Short mmCIF file of C-alpha atoms and ligand atoms in Angstrom, two decimals:
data_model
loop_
_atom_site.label_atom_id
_atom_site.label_comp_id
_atom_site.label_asym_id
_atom_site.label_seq_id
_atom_site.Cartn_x
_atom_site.Cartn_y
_atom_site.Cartn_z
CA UNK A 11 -22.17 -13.81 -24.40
CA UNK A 12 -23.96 -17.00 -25.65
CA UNK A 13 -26.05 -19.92 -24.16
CA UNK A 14 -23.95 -22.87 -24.16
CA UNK A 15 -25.02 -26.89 -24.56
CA UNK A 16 -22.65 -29.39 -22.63
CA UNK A 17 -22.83 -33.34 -23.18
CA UNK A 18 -20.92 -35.91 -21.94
CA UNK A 19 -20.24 -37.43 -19.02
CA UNK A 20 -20.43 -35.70 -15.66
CA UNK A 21 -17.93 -36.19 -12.93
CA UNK A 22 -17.60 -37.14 -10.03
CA UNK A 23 -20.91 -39.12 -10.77
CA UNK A 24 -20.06 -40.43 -14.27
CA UNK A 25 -23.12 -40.32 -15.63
CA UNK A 26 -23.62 -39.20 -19.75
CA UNK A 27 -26.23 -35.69 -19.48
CA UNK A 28 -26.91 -32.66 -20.76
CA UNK A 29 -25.89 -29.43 -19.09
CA UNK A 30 -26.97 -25.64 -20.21
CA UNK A 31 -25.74 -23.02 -19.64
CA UNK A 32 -27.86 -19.57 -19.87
CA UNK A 33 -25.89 -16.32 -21.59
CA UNK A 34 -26.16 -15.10 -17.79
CA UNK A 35 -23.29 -17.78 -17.77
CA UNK A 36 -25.27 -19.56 -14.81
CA UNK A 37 -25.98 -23.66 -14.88
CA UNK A 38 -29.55 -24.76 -16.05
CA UNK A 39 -30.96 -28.42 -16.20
CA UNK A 40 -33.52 -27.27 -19.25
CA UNK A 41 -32.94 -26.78 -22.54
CA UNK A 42 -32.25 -23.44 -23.86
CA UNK A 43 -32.84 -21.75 -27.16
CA UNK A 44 -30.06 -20.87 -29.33
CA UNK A 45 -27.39 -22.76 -27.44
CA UNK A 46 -24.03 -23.75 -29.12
CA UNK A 47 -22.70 -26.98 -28.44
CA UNK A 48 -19.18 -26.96 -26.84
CA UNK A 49 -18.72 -30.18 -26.01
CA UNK A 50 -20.53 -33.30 -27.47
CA UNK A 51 -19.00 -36.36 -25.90
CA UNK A 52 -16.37 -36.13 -23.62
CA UNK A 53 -16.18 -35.39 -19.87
CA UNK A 54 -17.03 -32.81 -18.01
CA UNK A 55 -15.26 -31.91 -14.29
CA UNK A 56 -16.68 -29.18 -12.15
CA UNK A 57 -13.74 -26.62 -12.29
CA UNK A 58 -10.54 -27.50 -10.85
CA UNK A 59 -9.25 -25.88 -7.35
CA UNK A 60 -5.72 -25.18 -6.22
CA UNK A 61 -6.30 -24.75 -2.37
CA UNK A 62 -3.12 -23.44 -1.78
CA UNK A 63 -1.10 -20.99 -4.48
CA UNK A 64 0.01 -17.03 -4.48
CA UNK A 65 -1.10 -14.98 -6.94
CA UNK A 66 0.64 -11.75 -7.06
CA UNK A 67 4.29 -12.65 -5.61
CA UNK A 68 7.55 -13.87 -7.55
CA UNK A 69 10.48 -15.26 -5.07
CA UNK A 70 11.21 -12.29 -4.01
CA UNK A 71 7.80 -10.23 -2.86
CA UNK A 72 4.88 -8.52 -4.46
CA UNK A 73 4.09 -8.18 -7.98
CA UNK A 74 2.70 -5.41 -10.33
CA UNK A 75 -0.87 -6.40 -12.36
CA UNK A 76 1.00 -7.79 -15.55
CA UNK A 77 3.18 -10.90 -13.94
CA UNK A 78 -0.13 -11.33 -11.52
CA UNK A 79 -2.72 -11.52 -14.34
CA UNK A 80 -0.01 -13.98 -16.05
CA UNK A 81 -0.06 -16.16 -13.19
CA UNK A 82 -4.08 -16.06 -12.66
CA UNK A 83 -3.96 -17.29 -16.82
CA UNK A 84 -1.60 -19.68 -15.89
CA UNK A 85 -4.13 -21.66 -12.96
CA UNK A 86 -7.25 -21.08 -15.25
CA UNK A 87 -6.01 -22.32 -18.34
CA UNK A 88 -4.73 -25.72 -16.75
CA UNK A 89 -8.01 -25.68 -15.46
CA UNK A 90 -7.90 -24.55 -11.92
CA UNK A 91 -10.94 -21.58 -11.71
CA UNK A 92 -10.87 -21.50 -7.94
CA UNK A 93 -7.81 -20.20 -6.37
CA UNK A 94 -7.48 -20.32 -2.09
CA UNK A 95 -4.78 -17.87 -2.30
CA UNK A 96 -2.62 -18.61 0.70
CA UNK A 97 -1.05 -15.54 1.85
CA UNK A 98 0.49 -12.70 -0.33
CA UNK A 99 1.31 -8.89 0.55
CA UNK A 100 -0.31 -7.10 -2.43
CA UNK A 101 -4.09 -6.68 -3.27
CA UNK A 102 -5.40 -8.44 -5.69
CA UNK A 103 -9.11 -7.48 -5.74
CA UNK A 104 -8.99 -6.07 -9.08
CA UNK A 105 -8.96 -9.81 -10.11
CA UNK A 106 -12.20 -9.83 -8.84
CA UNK A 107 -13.31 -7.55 -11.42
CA UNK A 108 -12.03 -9.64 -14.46
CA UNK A 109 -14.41 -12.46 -15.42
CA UNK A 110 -11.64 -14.13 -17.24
CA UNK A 111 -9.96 -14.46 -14.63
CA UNK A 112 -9.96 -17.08 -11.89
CA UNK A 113 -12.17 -16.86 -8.52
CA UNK A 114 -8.93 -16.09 -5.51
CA UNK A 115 -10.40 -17.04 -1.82
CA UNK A 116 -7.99 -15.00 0.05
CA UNK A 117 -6.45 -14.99 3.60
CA UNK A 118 -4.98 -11.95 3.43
CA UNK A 119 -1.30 -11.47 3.99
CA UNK A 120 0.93 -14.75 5.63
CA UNK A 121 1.52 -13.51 9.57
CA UNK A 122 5.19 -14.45 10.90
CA UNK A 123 7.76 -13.64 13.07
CA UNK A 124 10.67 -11.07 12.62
CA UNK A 125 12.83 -12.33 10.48
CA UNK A 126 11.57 -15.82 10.39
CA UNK A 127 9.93 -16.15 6.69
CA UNK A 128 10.86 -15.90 3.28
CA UNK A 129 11.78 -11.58 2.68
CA UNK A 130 8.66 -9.52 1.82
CA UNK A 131 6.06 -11.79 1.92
CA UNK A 132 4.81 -11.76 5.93
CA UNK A 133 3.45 -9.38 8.04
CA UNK A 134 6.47 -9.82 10.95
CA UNK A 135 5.14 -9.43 14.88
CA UNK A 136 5.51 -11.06 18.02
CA UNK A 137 3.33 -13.21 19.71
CA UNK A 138 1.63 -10.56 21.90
CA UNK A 139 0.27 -8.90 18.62
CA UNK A 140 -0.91 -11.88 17.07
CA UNK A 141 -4.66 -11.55 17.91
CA UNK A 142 -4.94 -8.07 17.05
CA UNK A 143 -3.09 -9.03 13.42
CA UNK A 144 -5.56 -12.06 12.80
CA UNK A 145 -8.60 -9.26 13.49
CA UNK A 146 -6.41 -7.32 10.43
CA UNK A 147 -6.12 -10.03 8.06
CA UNK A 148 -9.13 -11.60 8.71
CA UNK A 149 -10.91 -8.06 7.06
CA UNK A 150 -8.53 -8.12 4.08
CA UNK A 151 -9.23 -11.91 4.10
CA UNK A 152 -12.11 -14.18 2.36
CA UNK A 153 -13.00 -15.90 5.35
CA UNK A 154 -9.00 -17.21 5.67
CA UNK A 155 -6.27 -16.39 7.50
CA UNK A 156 -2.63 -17.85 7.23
CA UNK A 157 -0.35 -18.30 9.79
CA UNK A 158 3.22 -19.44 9.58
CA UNK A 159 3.18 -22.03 12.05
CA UNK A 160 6.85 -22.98 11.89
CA UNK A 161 9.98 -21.89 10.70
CA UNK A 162 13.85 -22.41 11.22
CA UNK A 163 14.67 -20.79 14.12
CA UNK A 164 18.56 -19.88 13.35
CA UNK A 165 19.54 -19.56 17.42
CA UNK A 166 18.08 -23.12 18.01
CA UNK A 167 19.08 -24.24 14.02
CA UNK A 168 16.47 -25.93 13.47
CA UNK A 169 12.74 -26.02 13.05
CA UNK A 170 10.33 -24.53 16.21
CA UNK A 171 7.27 -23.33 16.07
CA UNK A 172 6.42 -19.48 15.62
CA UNK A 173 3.74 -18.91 17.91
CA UNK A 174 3.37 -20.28 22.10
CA UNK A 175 0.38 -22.91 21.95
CA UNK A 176 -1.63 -21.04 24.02
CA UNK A 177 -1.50 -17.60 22.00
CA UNK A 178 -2.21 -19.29 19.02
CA UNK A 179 -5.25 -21.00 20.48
CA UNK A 180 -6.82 -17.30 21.56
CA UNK A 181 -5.94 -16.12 18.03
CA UNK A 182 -7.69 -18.95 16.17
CA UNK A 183 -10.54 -18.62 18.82
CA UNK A 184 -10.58 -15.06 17.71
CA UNK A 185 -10.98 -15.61 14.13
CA UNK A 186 -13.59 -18.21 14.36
CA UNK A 187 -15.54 -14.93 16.39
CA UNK A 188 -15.12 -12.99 13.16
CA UNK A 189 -16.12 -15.76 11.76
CA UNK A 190 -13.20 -16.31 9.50
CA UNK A 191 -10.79 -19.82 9.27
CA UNK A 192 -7.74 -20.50 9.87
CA UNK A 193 -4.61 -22.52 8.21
CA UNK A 194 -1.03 -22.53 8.93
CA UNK A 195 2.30 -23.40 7.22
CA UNK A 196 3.88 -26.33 8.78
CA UNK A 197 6.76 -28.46 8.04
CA UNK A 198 8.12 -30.08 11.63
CA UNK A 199 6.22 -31.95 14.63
CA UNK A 200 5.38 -29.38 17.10
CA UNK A 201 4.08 -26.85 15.51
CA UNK A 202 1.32 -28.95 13.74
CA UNK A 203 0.89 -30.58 17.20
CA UNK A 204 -0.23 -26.86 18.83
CA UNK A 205 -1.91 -25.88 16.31
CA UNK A 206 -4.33 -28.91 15.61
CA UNK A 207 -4.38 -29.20 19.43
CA UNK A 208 -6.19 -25.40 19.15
CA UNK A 209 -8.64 -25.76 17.08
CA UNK A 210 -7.16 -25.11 13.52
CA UNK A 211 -9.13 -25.58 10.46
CA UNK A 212 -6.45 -26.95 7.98
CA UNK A 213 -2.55 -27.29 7.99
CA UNK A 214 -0.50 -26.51 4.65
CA UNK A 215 2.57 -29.26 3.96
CA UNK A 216 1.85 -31.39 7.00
CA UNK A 217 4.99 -33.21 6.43
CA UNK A 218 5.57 -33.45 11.06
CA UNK A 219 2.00 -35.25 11.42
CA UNK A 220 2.85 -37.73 13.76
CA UNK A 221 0.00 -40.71 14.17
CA UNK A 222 -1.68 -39.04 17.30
CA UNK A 223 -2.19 -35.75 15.29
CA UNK A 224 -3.56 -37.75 12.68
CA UNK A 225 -5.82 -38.83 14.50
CA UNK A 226 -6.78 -35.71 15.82
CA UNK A 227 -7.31 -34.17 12.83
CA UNK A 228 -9.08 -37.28 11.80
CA UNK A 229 -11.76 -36.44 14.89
CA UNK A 230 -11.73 -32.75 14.62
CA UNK A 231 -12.08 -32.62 10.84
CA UNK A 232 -9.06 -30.40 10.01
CA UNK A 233 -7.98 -30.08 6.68
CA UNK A 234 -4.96 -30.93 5.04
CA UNK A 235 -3.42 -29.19 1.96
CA UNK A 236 -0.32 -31.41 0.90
CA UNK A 237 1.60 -29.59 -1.63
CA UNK A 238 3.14 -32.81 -2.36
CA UNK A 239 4.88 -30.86 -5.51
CA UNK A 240 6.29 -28.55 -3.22
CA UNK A 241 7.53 -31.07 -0.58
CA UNK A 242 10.02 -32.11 -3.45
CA UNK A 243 11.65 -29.09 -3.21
CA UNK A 244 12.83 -29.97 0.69
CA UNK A 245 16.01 -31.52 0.01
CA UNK A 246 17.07 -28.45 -1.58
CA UNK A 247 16.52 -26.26 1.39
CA UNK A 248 18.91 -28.36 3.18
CA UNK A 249 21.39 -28.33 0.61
CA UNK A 250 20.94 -24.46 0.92
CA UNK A 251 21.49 -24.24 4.92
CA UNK A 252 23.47 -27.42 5.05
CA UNK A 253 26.57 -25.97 6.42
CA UNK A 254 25.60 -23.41 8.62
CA UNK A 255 22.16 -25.33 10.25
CA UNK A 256 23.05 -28.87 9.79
CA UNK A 257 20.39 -29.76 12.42
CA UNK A 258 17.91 -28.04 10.29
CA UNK A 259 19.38 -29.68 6.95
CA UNK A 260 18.94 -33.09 8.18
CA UNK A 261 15.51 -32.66 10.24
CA UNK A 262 14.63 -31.40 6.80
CA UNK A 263 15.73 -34.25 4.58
CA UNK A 264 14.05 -36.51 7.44
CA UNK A 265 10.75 -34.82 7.09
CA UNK A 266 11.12 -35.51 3.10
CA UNK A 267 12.13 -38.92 3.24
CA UNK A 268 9.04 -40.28 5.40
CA UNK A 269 6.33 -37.29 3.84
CA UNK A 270 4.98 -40.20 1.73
CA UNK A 271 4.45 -42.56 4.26
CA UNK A 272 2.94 -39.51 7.09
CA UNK A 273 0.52 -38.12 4.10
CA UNK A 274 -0.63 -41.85 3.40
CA UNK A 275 -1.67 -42.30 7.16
CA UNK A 276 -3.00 -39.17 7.22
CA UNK A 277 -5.50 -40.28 4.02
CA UNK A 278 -5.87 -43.52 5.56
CA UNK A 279 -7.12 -42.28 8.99
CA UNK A 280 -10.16 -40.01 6.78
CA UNK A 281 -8.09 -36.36 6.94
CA UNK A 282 -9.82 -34.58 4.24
CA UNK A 283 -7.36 -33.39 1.81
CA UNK A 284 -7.41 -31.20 -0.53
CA UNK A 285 -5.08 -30.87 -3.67
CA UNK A 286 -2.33 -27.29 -3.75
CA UNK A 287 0.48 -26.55 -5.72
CA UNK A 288 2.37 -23.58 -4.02
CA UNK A 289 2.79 -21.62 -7.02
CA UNK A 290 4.23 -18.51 -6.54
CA UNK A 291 7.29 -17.91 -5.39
CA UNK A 292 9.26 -20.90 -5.84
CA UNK A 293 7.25 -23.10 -7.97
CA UNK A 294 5.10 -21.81 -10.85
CA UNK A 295 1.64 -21.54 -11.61
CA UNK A 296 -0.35 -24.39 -13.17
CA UNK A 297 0.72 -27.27 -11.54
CA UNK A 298 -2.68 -28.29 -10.32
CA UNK A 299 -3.29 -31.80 -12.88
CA UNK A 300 0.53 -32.27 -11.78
CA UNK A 301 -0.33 -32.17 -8.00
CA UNK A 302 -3.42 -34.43 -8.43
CA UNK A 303 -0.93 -36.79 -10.45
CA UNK A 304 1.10 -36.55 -7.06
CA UNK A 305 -1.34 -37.29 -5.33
CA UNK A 306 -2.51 -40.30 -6.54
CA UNK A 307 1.39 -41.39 -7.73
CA UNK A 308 3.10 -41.00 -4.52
CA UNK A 309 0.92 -40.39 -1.39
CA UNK A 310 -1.59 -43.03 -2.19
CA UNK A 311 -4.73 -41.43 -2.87
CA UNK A 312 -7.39 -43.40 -5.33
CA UNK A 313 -7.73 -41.42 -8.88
CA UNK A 314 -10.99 -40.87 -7.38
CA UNK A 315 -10.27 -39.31 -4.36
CA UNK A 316 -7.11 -37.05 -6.22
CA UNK A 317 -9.41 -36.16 -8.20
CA UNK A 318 -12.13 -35.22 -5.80
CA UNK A 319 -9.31 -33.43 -3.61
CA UNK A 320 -8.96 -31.13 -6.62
CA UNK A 321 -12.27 -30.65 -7.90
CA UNK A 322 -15.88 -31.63 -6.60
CA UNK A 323 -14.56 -32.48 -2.22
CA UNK A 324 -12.60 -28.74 -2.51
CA UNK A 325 -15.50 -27.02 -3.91
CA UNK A 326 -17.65 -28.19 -1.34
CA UNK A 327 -15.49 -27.56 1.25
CA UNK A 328 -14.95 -24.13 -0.28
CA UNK A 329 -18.46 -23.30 -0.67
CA UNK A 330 -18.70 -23.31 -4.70
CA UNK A 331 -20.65 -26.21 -6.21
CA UNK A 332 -20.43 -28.08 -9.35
CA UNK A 333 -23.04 -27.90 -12.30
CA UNK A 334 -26.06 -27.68 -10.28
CA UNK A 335 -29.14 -25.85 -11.64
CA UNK A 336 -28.61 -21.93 -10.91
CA UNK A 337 -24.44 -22.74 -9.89
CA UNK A 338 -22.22 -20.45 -11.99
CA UNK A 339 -20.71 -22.64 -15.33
CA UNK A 340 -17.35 -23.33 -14.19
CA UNK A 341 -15.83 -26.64 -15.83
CA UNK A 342 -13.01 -28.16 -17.67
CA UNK A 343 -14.02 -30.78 -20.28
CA UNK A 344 -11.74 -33.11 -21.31
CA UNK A 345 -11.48 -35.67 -24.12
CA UNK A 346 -10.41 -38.53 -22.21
CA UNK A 347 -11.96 -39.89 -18.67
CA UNK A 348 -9.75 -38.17 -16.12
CA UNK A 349 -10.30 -41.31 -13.73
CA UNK A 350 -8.98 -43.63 -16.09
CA UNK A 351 -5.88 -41.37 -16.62
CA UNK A 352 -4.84 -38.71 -14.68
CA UNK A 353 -2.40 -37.76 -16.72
CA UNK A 354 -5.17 -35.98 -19.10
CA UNK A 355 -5.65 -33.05 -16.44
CA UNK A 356 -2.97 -31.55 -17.87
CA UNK A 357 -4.11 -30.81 -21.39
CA UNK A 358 -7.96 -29.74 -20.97
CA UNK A 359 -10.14 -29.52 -24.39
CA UNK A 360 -11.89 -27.15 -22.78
CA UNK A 361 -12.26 -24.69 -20.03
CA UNK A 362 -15.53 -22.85 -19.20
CA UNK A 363 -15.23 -20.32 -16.79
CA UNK A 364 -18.48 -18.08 -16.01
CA UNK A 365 -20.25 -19.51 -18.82
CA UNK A 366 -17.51 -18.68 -21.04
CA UNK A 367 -15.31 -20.34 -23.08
CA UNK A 368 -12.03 -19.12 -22.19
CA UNK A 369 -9.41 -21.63 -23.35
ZN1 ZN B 20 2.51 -21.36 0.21
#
């Protein structure tokens, strides 16, 4: 593996530099020897991150190596080298081993009640086991666990949550012991209600956040992972239970209908947000320049602050930083300013992953 030489301009703080990169594929702010130039005047983005895909399921459950690897290609090569994998039932460690592949932050498999998720995909309990399953997933986690918070509920036909406020508040108490955080799945109003009320680190989709949770969320510094993509795909789901849970088909076309306006207050009141595409499952993988695009397009966010949701604000929040001195190499250059056009995140000239050049 070689030294590599980086110049151009450096995002988020837009300033023209040089960047190394040592055959140990680590960042360095001196020159080194024998470097080749890989990039000599365009811009350079600390690596992209999808905070909320599945690597290793298809729509209908766990996947063999092959269609996983494909999927991990997929994120890295539209630029996306850190993966918060939100839930899947297989174990993909052996990505872990691939330095090709994509960094995955796990949390472990998605925890749900009987009956009450997509097929294959949870691990299905009742409420009285839910602490002992967070201790579970929050070993075969990486410092994540996923809940489903909601779900329709086909006796009341309609949306409610999963979990009784106050179990899910010992449960999230107990994974902040092991030291490990917690996000949940939800669409509808209560559910997000509980589970912000109990001290959860981030909610996935969002789409029920009334103002007072904003504001909540806004004071307790919970996280918010969008999907906006993803939120597209409600109307369908009503169309698909339309007959037989018409309460549920309307509450959600409702919650698609105003999800621009509730994710807008939510950006407006400071909820840090973070860019995800869902991939895997329903939607596929390498999405991320197209959620950012969403982002920006339809929810309101500045370029800026898309872009920062997918790149240099998610790292942080995620622990990795961007090209510091000693920080592994992971960028995506591009040949256009991705603040002046959005648009270009989805054809990167570049992608350095590790210190390598890998697409
Ligand atoms: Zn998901």
């Amino acid at each position: 593996m070689s030294a590599l030489h980086l110049r151009g301009v450096v995002l988020p703080e837009g300033e023209e530099r040089d960047v190394w990169v040592d055959a140990e594929g680590y960042v360095r702010t001196d020159p080194v020897q024998g470097a080749d130039t890989v990039l000599d005047g365009g811009w350079l983005l600390p690596g992209l991150v999808d905070a909320h895909c599945h690597v290793g399921v298809d729509e209908h459950g766990g996947v063999d190596e092959t269609p996983t690897e494909s999927q991990a290609v997929a994120s890295r090569d539209a630029g996306a080298l850190l993966l918060r994998d939100a839930g899947v039932p297989v174990d993909t460690h052996w990505v872990d081993e691939r330095p090709d592949l994509p960094r995955i932050i796990r949390a472990g498999r998605h925890i749900a009640r009987p009956k009450r998720y997509i097929r294959n995909y949870g691990e299905e309990i009742e409420p009285e086991q839910l602490v002992a399953e967070v201790e579970r997933q929050a070993v075969r986690g990486d410092g994540w666990v996923k809940l489903v918070g909601d779900w329709i509920d086909r006796d009341a036909g309609d949306l409610t949550p999963c979990w009784p406020a106050e179990v899910a508040a010992a449960a999230i108490a107990r994974a902040h012991e092991l030291g490990a955080r917690v996000t949940a799945h939800c669409f509808g109003e209560q559910s997000v209600a509980d589970l912000v009320a109990a001290g959860i680190d981030c909610i996935e989709h969002g789409t029920g956040l009334t103002h007072d949770v904003i504001d909540e969320m806004a004071r307790r510094g919970t996280a918010l992972v969008p999907t906006r993509v993803q939120i597209d795909n409600f109307p369908t789901y009503a169309e698909q239970a339309g007959a037989k849970f018409p309460t549920y088909a309307a509450h959600m076309r409702a919650l698609h209908a105003s999800s621009d306006a509730t994710l807008r207050a939510a950006y407006e009141a400071g909820v840090a947000i973070f860019a995800g595409t869902d991939a895997g499952g329903v939607l596929p993988h390498g999405l991320i320049g197209r959620e950012v695009a969403a982002l920006h397009d339809t929810v309101g966010l500045t370029p800026y602050d898309a872009l920062g949701a997918a790149s240099w604000r998610a790292r942080d929040w995620l622990g990795f930083p961007g090209p510091v001195a000693g920080a592994s190499a992971d960028f995506v250059l591009y040949d256009e300013d991705p603040l002046a056009g959005l648009r270009v995140l989805a054809s990167p000239a570049r992608v350095v992953l590790r210190g390598r050049v890998v697409a």
